[in-house]
XYZ file of N, CA and C in Angstrom:
393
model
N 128.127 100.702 122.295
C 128.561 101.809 121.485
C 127.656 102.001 120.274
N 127.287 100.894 119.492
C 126.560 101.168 118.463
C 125.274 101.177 118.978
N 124.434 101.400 119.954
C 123.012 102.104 120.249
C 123.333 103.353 120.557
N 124.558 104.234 121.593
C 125.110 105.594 121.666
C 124.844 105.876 119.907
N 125.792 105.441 118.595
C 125.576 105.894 117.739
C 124.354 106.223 117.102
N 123.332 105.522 117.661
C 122.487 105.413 116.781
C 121.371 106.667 117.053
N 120.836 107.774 115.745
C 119.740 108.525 115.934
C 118.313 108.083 116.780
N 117.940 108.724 117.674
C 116.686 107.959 118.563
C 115.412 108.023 117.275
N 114.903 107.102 117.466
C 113.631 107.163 116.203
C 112.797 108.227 116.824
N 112.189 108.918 115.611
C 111.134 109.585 115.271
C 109.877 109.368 116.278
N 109.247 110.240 116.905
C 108.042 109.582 117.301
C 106.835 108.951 116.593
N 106.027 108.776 117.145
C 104.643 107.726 116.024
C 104.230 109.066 115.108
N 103.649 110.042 115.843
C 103.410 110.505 115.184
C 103.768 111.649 114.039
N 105.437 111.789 114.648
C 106.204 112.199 113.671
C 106.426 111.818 112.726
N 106.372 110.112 112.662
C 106.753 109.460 111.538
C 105.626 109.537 110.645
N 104.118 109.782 111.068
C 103.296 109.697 110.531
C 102.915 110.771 109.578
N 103.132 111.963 110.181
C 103.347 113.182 109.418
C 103.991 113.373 108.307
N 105.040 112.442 108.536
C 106.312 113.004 107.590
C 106.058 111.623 106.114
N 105.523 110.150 106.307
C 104.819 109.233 105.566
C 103.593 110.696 104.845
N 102.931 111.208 105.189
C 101.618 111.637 104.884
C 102.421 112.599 103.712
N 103.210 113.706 104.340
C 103.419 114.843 103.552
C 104.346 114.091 101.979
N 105.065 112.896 102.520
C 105.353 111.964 101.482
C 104.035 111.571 100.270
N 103.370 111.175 100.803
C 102.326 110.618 99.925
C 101.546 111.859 99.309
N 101.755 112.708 100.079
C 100.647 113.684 99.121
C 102.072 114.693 98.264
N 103.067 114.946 98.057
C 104.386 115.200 97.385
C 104.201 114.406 96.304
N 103.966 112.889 96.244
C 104.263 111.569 95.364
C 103.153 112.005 94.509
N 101.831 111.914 95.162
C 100.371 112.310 94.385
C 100.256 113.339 93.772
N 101.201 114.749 93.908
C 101.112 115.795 93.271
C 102.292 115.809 92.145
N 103.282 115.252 92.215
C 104.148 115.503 91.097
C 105.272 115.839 91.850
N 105.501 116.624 92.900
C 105.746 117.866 93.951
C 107.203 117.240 93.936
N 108.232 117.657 92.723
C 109.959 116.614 93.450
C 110.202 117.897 94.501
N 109.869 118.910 94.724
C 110.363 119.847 95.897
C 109.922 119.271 97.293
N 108.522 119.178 97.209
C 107.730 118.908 98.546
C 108.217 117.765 98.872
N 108.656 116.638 97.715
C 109.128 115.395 98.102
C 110.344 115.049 98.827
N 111.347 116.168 97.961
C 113.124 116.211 98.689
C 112.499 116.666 100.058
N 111.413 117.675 100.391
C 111.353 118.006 101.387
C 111.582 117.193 102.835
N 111.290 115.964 102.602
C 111.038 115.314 103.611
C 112.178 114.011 103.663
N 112.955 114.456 102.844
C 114.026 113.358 102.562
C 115.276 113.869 103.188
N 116.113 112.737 103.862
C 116.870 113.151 104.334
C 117.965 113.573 102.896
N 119.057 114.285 102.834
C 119.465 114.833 101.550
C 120.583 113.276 101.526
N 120.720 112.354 102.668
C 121.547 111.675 101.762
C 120.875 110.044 101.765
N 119.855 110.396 101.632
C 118.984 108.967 101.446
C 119.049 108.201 100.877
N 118.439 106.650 100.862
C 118.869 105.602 99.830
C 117.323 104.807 99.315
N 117.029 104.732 98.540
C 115.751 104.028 98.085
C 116.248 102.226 97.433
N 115.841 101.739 98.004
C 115.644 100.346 97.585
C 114.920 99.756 97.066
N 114.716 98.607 96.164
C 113.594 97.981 95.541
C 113.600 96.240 95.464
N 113.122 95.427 95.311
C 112.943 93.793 95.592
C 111.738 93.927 94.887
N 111.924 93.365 93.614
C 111.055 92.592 92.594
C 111.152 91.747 91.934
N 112.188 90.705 93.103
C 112.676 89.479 93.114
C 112.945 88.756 91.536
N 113.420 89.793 90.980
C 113.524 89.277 89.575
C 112.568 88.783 88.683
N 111.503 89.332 88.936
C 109.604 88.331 89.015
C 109.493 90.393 87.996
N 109.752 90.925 88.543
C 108.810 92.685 88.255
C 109.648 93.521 88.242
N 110.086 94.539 87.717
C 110.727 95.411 87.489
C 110.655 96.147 89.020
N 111.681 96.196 89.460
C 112.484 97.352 90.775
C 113.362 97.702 90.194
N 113.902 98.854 91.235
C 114.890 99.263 91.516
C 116.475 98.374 91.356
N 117.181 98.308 89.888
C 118.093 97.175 90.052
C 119.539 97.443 90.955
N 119.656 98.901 91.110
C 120.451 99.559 91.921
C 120.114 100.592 92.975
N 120.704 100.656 93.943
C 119.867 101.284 95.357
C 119.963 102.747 94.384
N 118.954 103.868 94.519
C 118.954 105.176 94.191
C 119.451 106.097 95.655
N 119.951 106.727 95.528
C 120.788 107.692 96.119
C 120.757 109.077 96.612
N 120.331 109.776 97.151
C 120.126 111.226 97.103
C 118.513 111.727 97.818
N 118.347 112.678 97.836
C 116.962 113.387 97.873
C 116.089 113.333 96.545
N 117.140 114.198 95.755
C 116.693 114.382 94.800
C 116.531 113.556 93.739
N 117.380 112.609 93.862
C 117.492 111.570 92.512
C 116.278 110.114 93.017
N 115.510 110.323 94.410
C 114.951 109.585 94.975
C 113.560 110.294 94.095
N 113.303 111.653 94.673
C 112.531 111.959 94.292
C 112.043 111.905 92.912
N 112.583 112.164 91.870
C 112.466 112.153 90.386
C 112.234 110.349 89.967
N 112.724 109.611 90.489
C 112.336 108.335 90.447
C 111.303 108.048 90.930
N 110.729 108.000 92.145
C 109.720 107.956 92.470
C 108.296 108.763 91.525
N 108.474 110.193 91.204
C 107.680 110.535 90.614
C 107.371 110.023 89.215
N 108.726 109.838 88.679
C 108.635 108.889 87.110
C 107.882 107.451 87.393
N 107.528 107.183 88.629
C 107.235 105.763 88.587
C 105.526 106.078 88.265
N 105.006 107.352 88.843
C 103.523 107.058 89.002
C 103.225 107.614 87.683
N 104.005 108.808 87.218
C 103.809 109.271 85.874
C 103.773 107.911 84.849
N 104.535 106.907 85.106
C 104.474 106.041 84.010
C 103.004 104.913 84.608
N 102.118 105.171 85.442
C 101.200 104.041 85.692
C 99.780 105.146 86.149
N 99.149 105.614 85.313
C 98.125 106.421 85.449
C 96.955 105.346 86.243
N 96.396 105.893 86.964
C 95.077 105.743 88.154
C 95.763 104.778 89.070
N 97.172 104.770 89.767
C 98.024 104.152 90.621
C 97.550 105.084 91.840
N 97.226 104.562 92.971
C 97.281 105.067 93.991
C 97.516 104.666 95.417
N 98.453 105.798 96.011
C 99.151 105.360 97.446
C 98.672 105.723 98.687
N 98.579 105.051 99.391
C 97.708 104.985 101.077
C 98.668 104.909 101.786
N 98.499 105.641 102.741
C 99.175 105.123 104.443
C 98.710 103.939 104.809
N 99.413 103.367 104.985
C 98.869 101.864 106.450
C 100.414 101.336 106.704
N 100.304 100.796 108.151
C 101.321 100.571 108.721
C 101.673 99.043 108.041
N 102.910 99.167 108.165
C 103.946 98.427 107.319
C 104.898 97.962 108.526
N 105.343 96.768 108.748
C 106.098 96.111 109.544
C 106.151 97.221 110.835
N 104.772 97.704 111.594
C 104.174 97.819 112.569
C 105.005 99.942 112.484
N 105.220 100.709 111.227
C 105.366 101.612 111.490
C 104.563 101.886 110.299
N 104.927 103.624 109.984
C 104.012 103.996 109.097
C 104.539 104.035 107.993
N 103.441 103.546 106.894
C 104.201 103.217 105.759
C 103.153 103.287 104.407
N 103.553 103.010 103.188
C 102.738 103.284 102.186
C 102.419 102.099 101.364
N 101.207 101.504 100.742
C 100.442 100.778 99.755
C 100.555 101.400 98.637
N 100.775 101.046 97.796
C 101.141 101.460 96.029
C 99.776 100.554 95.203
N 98.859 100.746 94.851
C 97.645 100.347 94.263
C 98.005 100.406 92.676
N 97.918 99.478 92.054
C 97.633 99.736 90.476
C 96.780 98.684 89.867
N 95.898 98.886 88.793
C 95.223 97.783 88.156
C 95.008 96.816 88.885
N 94.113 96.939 89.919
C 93.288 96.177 90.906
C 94.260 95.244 91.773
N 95.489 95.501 91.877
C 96.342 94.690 92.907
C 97.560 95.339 93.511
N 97.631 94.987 94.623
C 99.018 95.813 95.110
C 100.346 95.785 93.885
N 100.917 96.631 94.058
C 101.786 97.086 93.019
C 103.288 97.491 93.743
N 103.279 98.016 94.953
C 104.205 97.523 95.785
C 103.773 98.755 97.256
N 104.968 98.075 98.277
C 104.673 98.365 99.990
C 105.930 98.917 100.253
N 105.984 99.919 100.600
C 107.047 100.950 101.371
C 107.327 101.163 102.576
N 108.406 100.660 103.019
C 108.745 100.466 104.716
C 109.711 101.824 104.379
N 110.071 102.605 105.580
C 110.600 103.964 105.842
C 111.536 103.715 107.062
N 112.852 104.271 107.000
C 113.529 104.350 108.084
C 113.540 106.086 108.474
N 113.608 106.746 109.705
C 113.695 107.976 109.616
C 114.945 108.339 110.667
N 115.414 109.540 110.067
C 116.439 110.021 111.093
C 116.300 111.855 111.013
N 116.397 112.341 112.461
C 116.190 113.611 112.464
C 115.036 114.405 111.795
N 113.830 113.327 111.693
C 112.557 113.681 111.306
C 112.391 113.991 109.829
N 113.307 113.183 109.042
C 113.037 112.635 107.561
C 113.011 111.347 107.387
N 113.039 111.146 105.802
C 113.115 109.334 105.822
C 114.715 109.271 105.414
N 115.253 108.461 105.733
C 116.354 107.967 105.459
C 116.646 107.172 104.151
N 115.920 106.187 104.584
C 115.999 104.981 103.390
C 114.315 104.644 103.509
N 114.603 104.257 102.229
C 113.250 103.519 101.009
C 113.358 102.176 101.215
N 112.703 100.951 101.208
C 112.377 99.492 101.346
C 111.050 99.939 100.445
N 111.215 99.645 98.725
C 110.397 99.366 98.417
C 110.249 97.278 97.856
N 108.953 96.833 98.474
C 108.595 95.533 97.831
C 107.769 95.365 96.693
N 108.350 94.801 95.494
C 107.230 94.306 94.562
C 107.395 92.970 94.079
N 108.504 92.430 94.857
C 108.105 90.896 94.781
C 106.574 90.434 95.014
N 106.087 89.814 93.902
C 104.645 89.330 94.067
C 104.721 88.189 94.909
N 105.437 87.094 95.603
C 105.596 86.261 96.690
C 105.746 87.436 97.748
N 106.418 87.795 98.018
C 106.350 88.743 99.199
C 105.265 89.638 99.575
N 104.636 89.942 98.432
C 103.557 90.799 98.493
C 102.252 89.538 98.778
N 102.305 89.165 98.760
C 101.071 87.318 98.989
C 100.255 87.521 100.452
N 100.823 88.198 101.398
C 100.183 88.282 102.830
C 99.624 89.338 102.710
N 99.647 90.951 102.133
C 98.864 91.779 101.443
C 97.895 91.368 100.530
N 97.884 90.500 99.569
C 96.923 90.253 98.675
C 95.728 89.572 99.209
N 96.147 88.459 100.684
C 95.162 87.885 100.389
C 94.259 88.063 101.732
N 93.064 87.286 101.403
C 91.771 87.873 102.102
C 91.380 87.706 103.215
């Protein structure tokens, strides 16, 4: 019963599209282009294992995802985000002051994102950092 419930995932390259139009929304400021691609009742998460400032409560919404997210890059000037696959789907790298800054895993349903998995635990982030 609970696989009947469940939305069929996104294809590869749907998901990939919809990561991309994300990242370039995030890079422009864009909270419209950004809700765009959000499902309207989405959840953003954060793990900065008490080590880095996250997310201390899940954020909620399209919109209240979006405005957070954009306040994050507004507050860290020459931060920048890449596609690369993330626990083998498509997903985003957060760059700041020469070290990862955090990694975005995406769930999608009906060809938005659902939920946010952002990491900035610096232990967790350790298999990204190193060479």
């Amino acid at each position: 019963r609970l696989d009947e419930a469940r939305t069929p995932a996104a294809p590869e390259a749907e998901r990939r599209r919809v990561v991309r139009e994300l990242r370039r929304a995030w890079a422009a400021n864009d909270i419209g282009a950004f809700v765009a691609v959000l499902a309207p009742d989405a959840v953003a998460v954060g793990d900065g294992g008490g080590v880095v400032a996250a997310m201390p409560e899940p954020v909620e919404g399209a919109e209240r995802i979006a405005r957070h997210m954009v306040d994050i890059i507004s507050r860290a000037p020459g931060m920048t985000v890449s596609e690369e696959m993330v626990n083998a789907r498509p997903g985003l790298v957060a760059r700041y002051a020469g070290g990862i800054a955090g990694v975005f895993a995406f769930e999608f349903e009906d060809g938005l994102v659902s939920r946010i998995w952002c990491v900035r635990n610096p232990e967790k982030l350790r298999p990204w950092t190193a060479d």
